[in-house]
Amino acid sequence: MSSSPNALPSYLNPDDLGPWATYLEQVDRVLPHLGRLSVWADTLRRPKRALIVDVPIHMDDGTVHHFEGYRVQHNVSRGPGKGGVRYHPGVTLSEVMALAGWMTVKNAALNLPYGGAKGGIRVDPGQLSLSELERITRRYTSEIGIIIGPDRDIPAPDVNTNERVMAWMMDTYSMNVGATSPGVVTGKPLTLGGSLGRRDATGRGCFVVAREAMRRLGMELKGARVALQGFGNVGNAAARVFHDHGARIVAIQDVAGTIYNPAGIDPHALGKFLAAGRGTLLDFPGIESIDPAKFWEVACEILLPAALENQITAENAGRIRARLIVEGANGPTTPQAEDILLAHGAIILPDVLANAGGVTVSYFEWVQNASSFFWTEADINARLDRALSEAFRAIWDLAQERKLPLRTAAFVIACTRVLEARELRGLYP
Ligand code: GLU
């Protein structure tokens, strides 16, 4: 029953495992710390269920186009699957598997009563009209409808998906089952049973865990310089919360380019500027545009990758000057880069903790849907702060006690919970 060479699923190309390789390496690093539970390691090395669907839609020009969609339920030992849906041209099975695996770990690290899942469509949504976006969402939801549900697997927003997409998903699922089912997805618009505080929850959570780390490290929040990669769902909210607590956003990078202002960039003004369609990051007044490769060298106390995986690599890790890395994105740091950063004394707040604010408020949304009783925003933010501070404390203390990197400590706590559940439930039949 110990880990076997067969642990690698045959449906991935062994020569190009993509993000799944990063996830597997992280699992390998935790196994020596799991004691007898490590006999169940292969549970973590294979997703429970991976569904690949064909998503054909009518394009506005009358042609029919087929897209590739995925929903992976990595683990459901502790509860239903839970995790977002990503629309991106780079989506692959390997990526969705890794993201689903990280959801298993994240949900268990926060002790949410969920397993881990993730979905995606291989598409560039920027190339779709609004009605094409609606059709692709509805057809995808129908296709994965055979495995999702409020007690089975609950999707949510991720890269390039938002409240509007969740509204279509909720409606499509509800039409198919013949009853309105708000709890089938989270991250919905407020009028459809969404939760106050959900939109900014991931970014707010990045701030909460950074604040806790800085307290312990004796770092000053006032005036702390933040370099931010990504100004989407996560980066935008994180920037606002850091800014409102006295930190300075000195650099922001997104697909359009990299901007820099040592005096600080106002994320509220930048958000309004972009939302008004007045240009890209580079058109924002009062900034200097710098070479994107130089982003990693920006002098700062906090580096906040909030875009895609695989951004901090062995190639750029040596140039990073931040003391604290806050992983707003999922999987932004390769294991090789992590080793380099740790050797330089950097502290990495791992994705499974740093960006867990989103799924934590998703959980609050799901609970509110199940009881049809809604909480105040102050209550939600206070509960979020408490949940993340407590998870942080447990992970930090274990890391200190056993001299482990924070990621490994988070994996020890989470994987222990997952594998204990696995063992107690036993094998059926
Ligand atoms: N997509 C987010 C994540 O990666 C949120 C998932 C959720 O709310 O279920 O954690």
CSV table of C-alpha atoms and ligand atoms in Angstrom, one decimal:
chain,number,residue,atom,x,y,z
A,1,MET,CA,0.0,0.0,0.0
A,2,SER,CA,3.0,2.3,0.1
A,3,SER,CA,3.6,4.8,-2.7
A,4,SER,CA,4.1,3.0,-6.0
A,5,PRO,CA,5.6,3.9,-9.3
A,6,ASN,CA,2.0,3.4,-10.6
A,7,ALA,CA,1.0,6.4,-8.6
A,8,LEU,CA,1.4,8.6,-11.7
A,9,PRO,CA,-1.9,8.6,-13.6
A,10,SER,CA,-1.3,7.2,-17.1
A,11,TYR,CA,-3.5,9.9,-18.7
A,12,LEU,CA,-0.8,12.6,-18.2
A,13,ASN,CA,2.3,12.9,-20.3
A,14,PRO,CA,5.1,11.8,-17.9
A,15,ASP,CA,7.5,14.0,-19.8
A,16,ASP,CA,5.4,17.1,-19.4
A,17,LEU,CA,3.5,16.9,-16.2
A,18,GLY,CA,2.9,20.7,-16.0
A,19,PRO,CA,1.6,22.1,-12.7
A,20,TRP,CA,0.8,18.6,-11.5
A,21,ALA,CA,4.6,18.1,-11.2
A,22,THR,CA,4.8,21.0,-8.7
A,23,TYR,CA,1.9,19.7,-6.7
A,24,LEU,CA,3.4,16.2,-6.6
A,25,GLU,CA,6.8,17.5,-5.5
A,26,GLN,CA,5.0,19.4,-2.6
A,27,VAL,CA,3.3,16.1,-1.7
A,28,ASP,CA,6.6,14.3,-1.7
A,29,ARG,CA,8.0,16.9,0.7
A,30,VAL,CA,5.2,16.4,3.3
A,31,LEU,CA,5.2,12.6,3.3
A,32,PRO,CA,8.2,12.1,5.7
A,33,HIS,CA,6.2,14.2,8.3
A,34,LEU,CA,2.9,12.2,8.1
A,35,GLY,CA,3.9,9.2,10.1
A,36,ARG,CA,1.8,6.1,9.5
A,37,LEU,CA,-0.7,8.0,7.5
A,38,SER,CA,1.8,8.2,4.6
A,39,VAL,CA,0.6,4.7,3.6
A,40,TRP,CA,-2.4,6.5,2.1
A,41,ALA,CA,-0.1,8.9,0.1
A,42,ASP,CA,-1.4,7.7,-3.3
A,43,THR,CA,-4.8,9.2,-2.3
A,44,LEU,CA,-3.1,12.5,-2.7
A,45,ARG,CA,-1.3,11.5,-5.9
A,46,ARG,CA,-4.4,10.7,-8.0
A,47,PRO,CA,-7.6,12.7,-8.3
A,48,LYS,CA,-10.7,10.8,-7.3
A,49,ARG,CA,-12.5,11.8,-10.5
A,50,ALA,CA,-11.6,13.7,-13.6
A,51,LEU,CA,-14.2,14.6,-16.2
A,52,ILE,CA,-13.3,15.9,-19.6
A,53,VAL,CA,-16.2,17.4,-21.6
A,54,ASP,CA,-16.7,18.7,-25.1
A,55,VAL,CA,-18.3,22.1,-25.1
A,56,PRO,CA,-19.8,22.9,-28.5
A,57,ILE,CA,-21.5,26.3,-28.9
A,58,HIS,CA,-22.9,28.4,-31.7
A,59,MET,CA,-20.7,31.4,-32.3
A,60,ASP,CA,-22.3,34.7,-33.2
A,61,ASP,CA,-21.2,34.3,-36.9
A,62,GLY,CA,-23.3,31.1,-37.2
A,63,THR,CA,-20.4,28.6,-37.0
A,64,VAL,CA,-20.2,25.9,-34.3
A,65,HIS,CA,-17.0,25.9,-32.2
A,66,HIS,CA,-16.0,23.1,-29.9
A,67,PHE,CA,-14.1,23.9,-26.6
A,68,GLU,CA,-12.5,21.6,-24.1
A,69,GLY,CA,-13.8,21.7,-20.5
A,70,TYR,CA,-12.7,19.9,-17.3
A,71,ARG,CA,-14.0,19.3,-13.8
A,72,VAL,CA,-11.7,17.4,-11.5
A,73,GLN,CA,-12.7,16.2,-8.0
A,74,HIS,CA,-9.4,15.6,-6.4
A,75,ASN,CA,-10.7,14.4,-3.1
A,76,VAL,CA,-14.0,14.2,-1.3
A,77,SER,CA,-13.0,12.4,1.9
A,78,ARG,CA,-13.9,15.4,4.1
A,79,GLY,CA,-17.0,16.6,2.3
A,80,PRO,CA,-18.2,17.7,-1.2
A,81,GLY,CA,-15.7,18.9,-3.8
A,82,LYS,CA,-15.1,22.7,-3.8
A,83,GLY,CA,-13.2,25.0,-6.0
A,84,GLY,CA,-13.3,27.5,-8.8
A,85,VAL,CA,-13.7,27.4,-12.6
A,86,ARG,CA,-11.1,29.0,-14.8
A,87,TYR,CA,-11.5,30.3,-18.3
A,88,HIS,CA,-8.1,30.6,-20.0
A,89,PRO,CA,-6.5,29.5,-23.2
A,90,GLY,CA,-3.7,27.7,-21.2
A,91,VAL,CA,-6.0,25.4,-19.3
A,92,THR,CA,-4.9,21.8,-19.4
A,93,LEU,CA,-5.9,18.6,-17.5
A,94,SER,CA,-2.6,18.8,-15.6
A,95,GLU,CA,-3.3,22.3,-14.5
A,96,VAL,CA,-6.9,21.6,-13.4
A,97,MET,CA,-5.7,18.5,-11.5
A,98,ALA,CA,-3.0,20.6,-9.7
A,99,LEU,CA,-5.5,23.3,-8.8
A,100,ALA,CA,-7.9,20.7,-7.6
A,101,GLY,CA,-5.2,19.1,-5.4
A,102,TRP,CA,-4.3,22.5,-3.9
A,103,MET,CA,-8.1,23.0,-3.1
A,104,THR,CA,-8.0,19.7,-1.2
A,105,VAL,CA,-5.1,21.0,0.9
A,106,LYS,CA,-6.4,24.5,1.2
A,107,ASN,CA,-9.9,23.4,2.4
A,108,ALA,CA,-8.4,21.0,4.9
A,109,ALA,CA,-5.8,23.6,6.1
A,110,LEU,CA,-8.7,25.9,7.0
A,111,ASN,CA,-10.7,23.0,8.3
A,112,LEU,CA,-13.6,23.7,5.9
A,113,PRO,CA,-15.9,20.6,5.5
A,114,TYR,CA,-14.9,20.1,1.9
A,115,GLY,CA,-12.8,18.0,-0.3
A,116,GLY,CA,-11.1,19.7,-3.3
A,117,ALA,CA,-12.1,20.3,-6.9
A,118,LYS,CA,-11.5,22.6,-9.8
A,119,GLY,CA,-12.8,23.2,-13.3
A,120,GLY,CA,-11.8,25.0,-16.4
A,121,ILE,CA,-12.4,25.7,-20.1
A,122,ARG,CA,-9.6,26.0,-22.5
A,123,VAL,CA,-10.7,29.3,-24.1
A,124,ASP,CA,-9.7,32.9,-24.3
A,125,PRO,CA,-12.8,34.7,-22.9
A,126,GLY,CA,-11.5,38.0,-24.3
A,127,GLN,CA,-12.3,36.6,-27.8
A,128,LEU,CA,-15.9,35.8,-26.9
A,129,SER,CA,-19.0,38.1,-27.1
A,130,LEU,CA,-21.2,38.3,-24.0
A,131,SER,CA,-23.7,35.9,-25.5
A,132,GLU,CA,-21.0,33.5,-26.6
A,133,LEU,CA,-19.7,33.6,-23.0
A,134,GLU,CA,-23.2,32.9,-21.7
A,135,ARG,CA,-23.6,29.9,-24.1
A,136,ILE,CA,-20.2,28.4,-23.3
A,137,THR,CA,-20.9,28.7,-19.6
A,138,ARG,CA,-24.4,27.1,-19.9
A,139,ARG,CA,-23.2,24.2,-22.0
A,140,TYR,CA,-20.2,23.6,-19.8
A,141,THR,CA,-22.5,23.6,-16.7
A,142,SER,CA,-24.9,21.2,-18.3
A,143,GLU,CA,-22.0,18.9,-19.2
A,144,ILE,CA,-20.5,18.8,-15.7
A,145,GLY,CA,-24.0,18.8,-14.2
A,146,ILE,CA,-23.7,15.0,-13.8
A,147,ILE,CA,-21.1,15.4,-11.0
A,148,ILE,CA,-21.8,18.8,-9.4
A,149,GLY,CA,-24.5,19.8,-6.9
A,150,PRO,CA,-24.8,21.6,-3.5
A,151,ASP,CA,-23.9,18.3,-1.7
A,152,ARG,CA,-21.5,16.9,-4.3
A,153,ASP,CA,-19.3,19.6,-5.7
A,154,ILE,CA,-19.7,23.4,-5.6
A,155,PRO,CA,-17.9,25.5,-8.2
A,156,ALA,CA,-16.9,29.2,-7.7
A,157,PRO,CA,-15.1,32.0,-9.6
A,158,ASP,CA,-11.4,31.7,-10.5
A,159,VAL,CA,-9.3,33.3,-13.2
A,160,ASN,CA,-11.5,35.1,-15.8
A,161,THR,CA,-14.8,34.0,-14.2
A,162,ASN,CA,-17.0,36.2,-12.0
A,163,GLU,CA,-20.4,36.8,-10.4
A,164,ARG,CA,-22.2,36.9,-13.8
A,165,VAL,CA,-20.7,33.6,-14.8
A,166,MET,CA,-21.8,32.1,-11.5
A,167,ALA,CA,-25.4,33.4,-12.1
A,168,TRP,CA,-25.6,31.6,-15.4
A,169,MET,CA,-24.1,28.4,-13.8
A,170,MET,CA,-26.7,28.6,-11.0
A,171,ASP,CA,-29.5,29.1,-13.4
A,172,THR,CA,-28.5,26.3,-15.8
A,173,TYR,CA,-28.1,23.8,-13.0
A,174,SER,CA,-31.4,24.9,-11.5
A,175,MET,CA,-33.2,24.6,-14.8
A,176,ASN,CA,-31.8,21.1,-15.3
A,177,VAL,CA,-32.9,19.9,-11.9
A,178,GLY,CA,-36.2,21.7,-11.9
A,179,ALA,CA,-35.7,23.8,-8.7
A,180,THR,CA,-33.7,26.9,-7.9
A,181,SER,CA,-30.5,25.7,-6.2
A,182,PRO,CA,-28.5,28.7,-4.9
A,183,GLY,CA,-26.0,26.4,-3.1
A,184,VAL,CA,-24.7,24.8,-6.3
A,185,VAL,CA,-22.2,27.6,-6.8
A,186,THR,CA,-20.6,30.3,-4.6
A,187,GLY,CA,-19.4,33.7,-5.6
A,188,LYS,CA,-22.9,34.6,-6.9
A,189,PRO,CA,-24.4,38.1,-7.2
A,190,LEU,CA,-25.9,39.3,-3.9
A,191,THR,CA,-29.5,39.2,-5.3
A,192,LEU,CA,-29.1,35.5,-6.1
A,193,GLY,CA,-27.9,34.5,-2.7
A,194,GLY,CA,-24.4,35.6,-2.9
A,195,SER,CA,-22.5,36.7,0.3
A,196,LEU,CA,-21.5,40.1,1.4
A,197,GLY,CA,-17.7,40.3,1.5
A,198,ARG,CA,-17.1,37.4,-1.0
A,199,ARG,CA,-15.8,39.6,-3.8
A,200,ASP,CA,-12.9,41.0,-1.8
A,201,ALA,CA,-12.4,37.9,0.4
A,202,THR,CA,-9.3,36.4,-1.3
A,203,GLY,CA,-7.5,39.8,-1.3
A,204,ARG,CA,-8.5,40.6,2.2
A,205,GLY,CA,-7.3,37.1,3.3
A,206,CYS,CA,-3.8,37.8,1.7
A,207,PHE,CA,-3.7,40.9,4.0
A,208,VAL,CA,-4.7,39.1,7.1
A,209,VAL,CA,-2.1,36.4,6.9
A,210,ALA,CA,0.6,38.9,5.9
A,211,ARG,CA,-0.4,41.1,8.9
A,212,GLU,CA,0.0,38.0,11.2
A,213,ALA,CA,3.4,37.1,9.7
A,214,MET,CA,4.7,40.7,10.0
A,215,ARG,CA,3.6,40.9,13.6
A,216,ARG,CA,5.7,37.8,14.4
A,217,LEU,CA,8.7,39.0,12.2
A,218,GLY,CA,8.7,42.4,13.8
A,219,MET,CA,8.0,44.0,10.4
A,220,GLU,CA,6.3,47.4,10.2
A,221,LEU,CA,3.1,47.6,8.1
A,222,LYS,CA,3.0,51.4,7.8
A,223,GLY,CA,5.0,52.3,4.7
A,224,ALA,CA,5.8,48.6,3.9
A,225,ARG,CA,6.5,48.4,0.1
A,226,VAL,CA,4.4,45.9,-1.9
A,227,ALA,CA,5.1,44.6,-5.4
A,228,LEU,CA,2.0,43.1,-6.9
A,229,GLN,CA,1.7,40.8,-9.9
A,230,GLY,CA,-1.9,40.7,-11.3
A,231,PHE,CA,-4.6,43.2,-10.8
A,232,GLY,CA,-7.6,40.9,-11.2
A,233,ASN,CA,-10.1,39.5,-8.6
A,234,VAL,CA,-7.3,38.9,-6.1
A,235,GLY,CA,-4.7,41.6,-6.8
A,236,ASN,CA,-7.1,44.5,-7.0
A,237,ALA,CA,-8.7,43.7,-3.6
A,238,ALA,CA,-5.4,42.9,-1.9
A,239,ALA,CA,-3.9,46.1,-3.1
A,240,ARG,CA,-6.8,48.1,-1.7
A,241,VAL,CA,-6.7,46.5,1.7
A,242,PHE,CA,-2.9,46.8,2.0
A,243,HIS,CA,-3.1,50.4,0.9
A,244,ASP,CA,-5.9,51.2,3.4
A,245,HIS,CA,-3.7,49.8,6.2
A,246,GLY,CA,-0.8,52.1,5.4
A,247,ALA,CA,1.3,49.9,3.1
A,248,ARG,CA,2.6,51.3,-0.2
A,249,ILE,CA,2.0,49.6,-3.5
A,250,VAL,CA,5.2,50.4,-5.4
A,251,ALA,CA,4.9,48.2,-8.5
A,252,ILE,CA,2.1,46.4,-10.3
A,253,GLN,CA,2.6,44.0,-13.2
A,254,ASP,CA,-0.2,42.6,-15.5
A,255,VAL,CA,-0.4,41.4,-19.1
A,256,ALA,CA,-0.2,45.0,-20.3
A,257,GLY,CA,3.1,45.7,-18.6
A,258,THR,CA,4.8,46.7,-15.4
A,259,ILE,CA,4.3,50.0,-13.6
A,260,TYR,CA,6.4,51.5,-10.8
A,261,ASN,CA,6.1,54.4,-8.4
A,262,PRO,CA,8.3,54.4,-5.3
A,263,ALA,CA,5.9,56.9,-3.6
A,264,GLY,CA,3.0,54.5,-4.0
A,265,ILE,CA,0.3,53.7,-6.5
A,266,ASP,CA,-3.3,54.4,-5.3
A,267,PRO,CA,-5.1,51.1,-6.1
A,268,HIS,CA,-8.6,52.7,-5.6
A,269,ALA,CA,-7.8,55.3,-8.3
A,270,LEU,CA,-6.2,52.7,-10.6
A,271,GLY,CA,-9.2,50.3,-10.2
A,272,LYS,CA,-11.6,53.1,-11.2
A,273,PHE,CA,-9.4,54.1,-14.1
A,274,LEU,CA,-9.3,50.6,-15.5
A,275,ALA,CA,-13.0,50.0,-14.9
A,276,ALA,CA,-13.9,53.2,-16.8
A,277,GLY,CA,-12.0,51.8,-19.8
A,278,ARG,CA,-9.6,54.7,-19.9
A,279,GLY,CA,-6.6,52.5,-20.9
A,280,THR,CA,-4.3,49.9,-19.6
A,281,LEU,CA,-2.1,50.0,-16.5
A,282,LEU,CA,0.5,51.7,-18.6
A,283,ASP,CA,-1.8,54.7,-19.3
A,284,PHE,CA,-2.4,55.4,-15.6
A,285,PRO,CA,-1.0,58.9,-14.7
A,286,GLY,CA,2.0,59.4,-12.4
A,287,ILE,CA,3.7,56.0,-12.9
A,288,GLU,CA,6.9,54.9,-14.6
A,289,SER,CA,6.7,51.9,-17.0
A,290,ILE,CA,9.5,49.5,-16.4
A,291,ASP,CA,10.8,46.4,-18.1
A,292,PRO,CA,8.7,43.5,-17.0
A,293,ALA,CA,11.8,41.4,-16.3
A,294,LYS,CA,12.8,44.1,-13.7
A,295,PHE,CA,9.6,43.5,-11.7
A,296,TRP,CA,11.3,40.8,-9.7
A,297,GLU,CA,14.1,43.1,-8.6
A,298,VAL,CA,11.9,45.9,-7.3
A,299,ALA,CA,13.0,46.9,-3.8
A,300,CYS,CA,10.1,45.9,-1.5
A,301,GLU,CA,9.2,44.2,1.7
A,302,ILE,CA,6.3,42.2,0.3
A,303,LEU,CA,6.0,40.4,-3.0
A,304,LEU,CA,2.4,39.4,-3.8
A,305,PRO,CA,2.1,37.2,-6.9
A,306,ALA,CA,-1.7,37.2,-7.7
A,307,ALA,CA,-1.8,36.0,-11.3
A,308,LEU,CA,-1.0,32.5,-12.5
A,309,GLU,CA,1.1,29.5,-11.5
A,310,ASN,CA,4.8,29.1,-12.3
A,311,GLN,CA,5.8,32.7,-12.1
A,312,ILE,CA,8.6,32.6,-9.5
A,313,THR,CA,11.1,30.2,-11.0
A,314,ALA,CA,14.7,29.2,-10.5
A,315,GLU,CA,15.5,31.8,-13.1
A,316,ASN,CA,14.2,34.9,-11.3
A,317,ALA,CA,14.0,33.7,-7.6
A,318,GLY,CA,17.6,34.8,-6.9
A,319,ARG,CA,16.8,38.4,-7.8
A,320,ILE,CA,13.8,38.8,-5.5
A,321,ARG,CA,14.5,41.2,-2.6
A,322,ALA,CA,11.2,40.9,-0.7
A,323,ARG,CA,11.4,39.3,2.8
A,324,LEU,CA,7.8,38.2,2.6
A,325,ILE,CA,6.2,36.4,-0.3
A,326,VAL,CA,2.4,36.2,-0.1
A,327,GLU,CA,1.0,33.8,-2.7
A,328,GLY,CA,-2.3,35.3,-3.8
A,329,ALA,CA,-2.2,33.1,-6.9
A,330,ASN,CA,-2.3,29.3,-6.8
A,331,GLY,CA,1.0,27.7,-7.4
A,332,PRO,CA,3.0,30.8,-8.3
A,333,THR,CA,6.3,29.4,-7.0
A,334,THR,CA,8.1,26.3,-8.3
A,335,PRO,CA,9.7,24.0,-5.8
A,336,GLN,CA,13.2,24.9,-7.1
A,337,ALA,CA,12.4,28.6,-6.7
A,338,GLU,CA,11.1,28.0,-3.2
A,339,ASP,CA,14.4,26.4,-2.2
A,340,ILE,CA,16.3,29.4,-3.5
A,341,LEU,CA,14.1,31.9,-1.6
A,342,LEU,CA,14.2,29.9,1.6
A,343,ALA,CA,18.0,29.7,1.4
A,344,HIS,CA,18.0,33.5,1.2
A,345,GLY,CA,15.9,33.7,4.3
A,346,ALA,CA,12.6,34.8,2.7
A,347,ILE,CA,9.3,33.8,4.3
A,348,ILE,CA,6.7,32.3,1.9
A,349,LEU,CA,3.1,32.4,2.9
A,350,PRO,CA,1.9,29.5,0.8
A,351,ASP,CA,-1.2,29.7,-1.5
A,352,VAL,CA,-3.1,27.1,0.5
A,353,LEU,CA,-3.1,29.6,3.3
A,354,ALA,CA,-2.6,33.0,1.8
A,355,ASN,CA,-5.4,32.9,-0.8
A,356,ALA,CA,-7.8,30.8,1.3
A,357,GLY,CA,-9.9,33.8,2.2
A,358,GLY,CA,-12.0,33.3,-1.0
A,359,VAL,CA,-13.0,29.8,-0.4
A,360,THR,CA,-13.6,30.5,3.3
A,361,VAL,CA,-16.2,33.1,2.4
A,362,SER,CA,-17.5,30.7,-0.2
A,363,TYR,CA,-18.1,28.4,2.7
A,364,PHE,CA,-20.0,31.1,4.5
A,365,GLU,CA,-22.0,31.7,1.4
A,366,TRP,CA,-22.9,28.0,1.1
A,367,VAL,CA,-23.9,27.9,4.8
A,368,GLN,CA,-26.1,31.0,4.4
A,369,ASN,CA,-27.7,29.4,1.3
A,370,ALA,CA,-28.4,26.2,3.2
A,371,SER,CA,-30.1,28.1,6.1
A,372,SER,CA,-31.6,31.0,3.9
A,373,PHE,CA,-30.4,33.3,6.6
A,374,PHE,CA,-27.9,36.0,5.7
A,375,TRP,CA,-25.2,37.6,7.8
A,376,THR,CA,-23.8,41.2,7.9
A,377,GLU,CA,-20.6,42.1,6.2
A,378,ALA,CA,-19.0,43.0,9.5
A,379,ASP,CA,-19.8,39.6,10.8
A,380,ILE,CA,-18.4,37.9,7.7
A,381,ASN,CA,-15.2,39.9,7.7
A,382,ALA,CA,-14.7,39.2,11.4
A,383,ARG,CA,-15.3,35.5,10.9
A,384,LEU,CA,-12.9,35.5,8.0
A,385,ASP,CA,-10.2,37.3,10.0
A,386,ARG,CA,-10.6,34.8,12.8
A,387,ALA,CA,-10.5,31.7,10.6
A,388,LEU,CA,-7.4,32.8,8.8
A,389,SER,CA,-5.6,34.1,11.9
A,390,GLU,CA,-6.2,30.7,13.6
A,391,ALA,CA,-5.1,28.7,10.6
A,392,PHE,CA,-2.0,30.9,10.3
A,393,ARG,CA,-1.2,30.4,14.0
A,394,ALA,CA,-1.4,26.6,13.8
A,395,ILE,CA,0.8,26.5,10.7
A,396,TRP,CA,3.3,29.0,12.0
A,397,ASP,CA,3.6,27.2,15.4
A,398,LEU,CA,4.1,23.9,13.7
A,399,ALA,CA,6.7,25.3,11.4
A,400,GLN,CA,8.6,26.8,14.3
A,401,GLU,CA,8.3,23.6,16.4
A,402,ARG,CA,9.5,21.2,13.6
A,403,LYS,CA,11.7,23.7,11.7
A,404,LEU,CA,9.7,23.3,8.5
A,405,PRO,CA,8.9,25.8,5.7
A,406,LEU,CA,5.4,27.2,6.1
A,407,ARG,CA,4.2,25.3,3.0
A,408,THR,CA,5.3,22.0,4.4
A,409,ALA,CA,3.7,22.8,7.8
A,410,ALA,CA,0.4,23.7,6.1
A,411,PHE,CA,0.5,20.5,4.1
A,412,VAL,CA,1.2,18.5,7.3
A,413,ILE,CA,-1.9,19.9,9.0
A,414,ALA,CA,-4.1,19.6,5.9
A,415,CYS,CA,-2.9,16.2,4.7
A,416,THR,CA,-3.2,14.7,8.2
A,417,ARG,CA,-6.9,15.8,8.2
A,418,VAL,CA,-7.5,14.4,4.7
A,419,LEU,CA,-5.8,11.1,5.3
A,420,GLU,CA,-7.3,10.6,8.7
A,421,ALA,CA,-10.7,11.0,7.1
A,422,ARG,CA,-9.6,8.6,4.3
A,423,GLU,CA,-8.5,6.0,6.8
A,424,LEU,CA,-11.6,6.2,9.0
A,425,ARG,CA,-13.9,5.9,6.1
A,426,GLY,CA,-12.1,2.9,4.7
A,427,LEU,CA,-12.3,1.4,1.3
A,428,TYR,CA,-15.7,0.6,-0.2
A,429,PRO,CA,-16.7,-2.0,-1.2
B,1,GLU,N1,-10.9,30.0,-7.0
B,1,GLU,C1,-10.7,30.3,-5.6
B,1,GLU,C2,-9.5,29.5,-5.1
B,1,GLU,O1,-8.6,29.1,-5.8
B,1,GLU,C3,-11.9,30.1,-4.7
B,1,GLU,C4,-12.6,28.8,-4.7
B,1,GLU,C5,-13.9,28.7,-4.1
B,1,GLU,O2,-14.4,29.7,-3.6
B,1,GLU,O3,-14.5,27.7,-4.1
B,1,GLU,O4,-9.4,29.3,-3.9
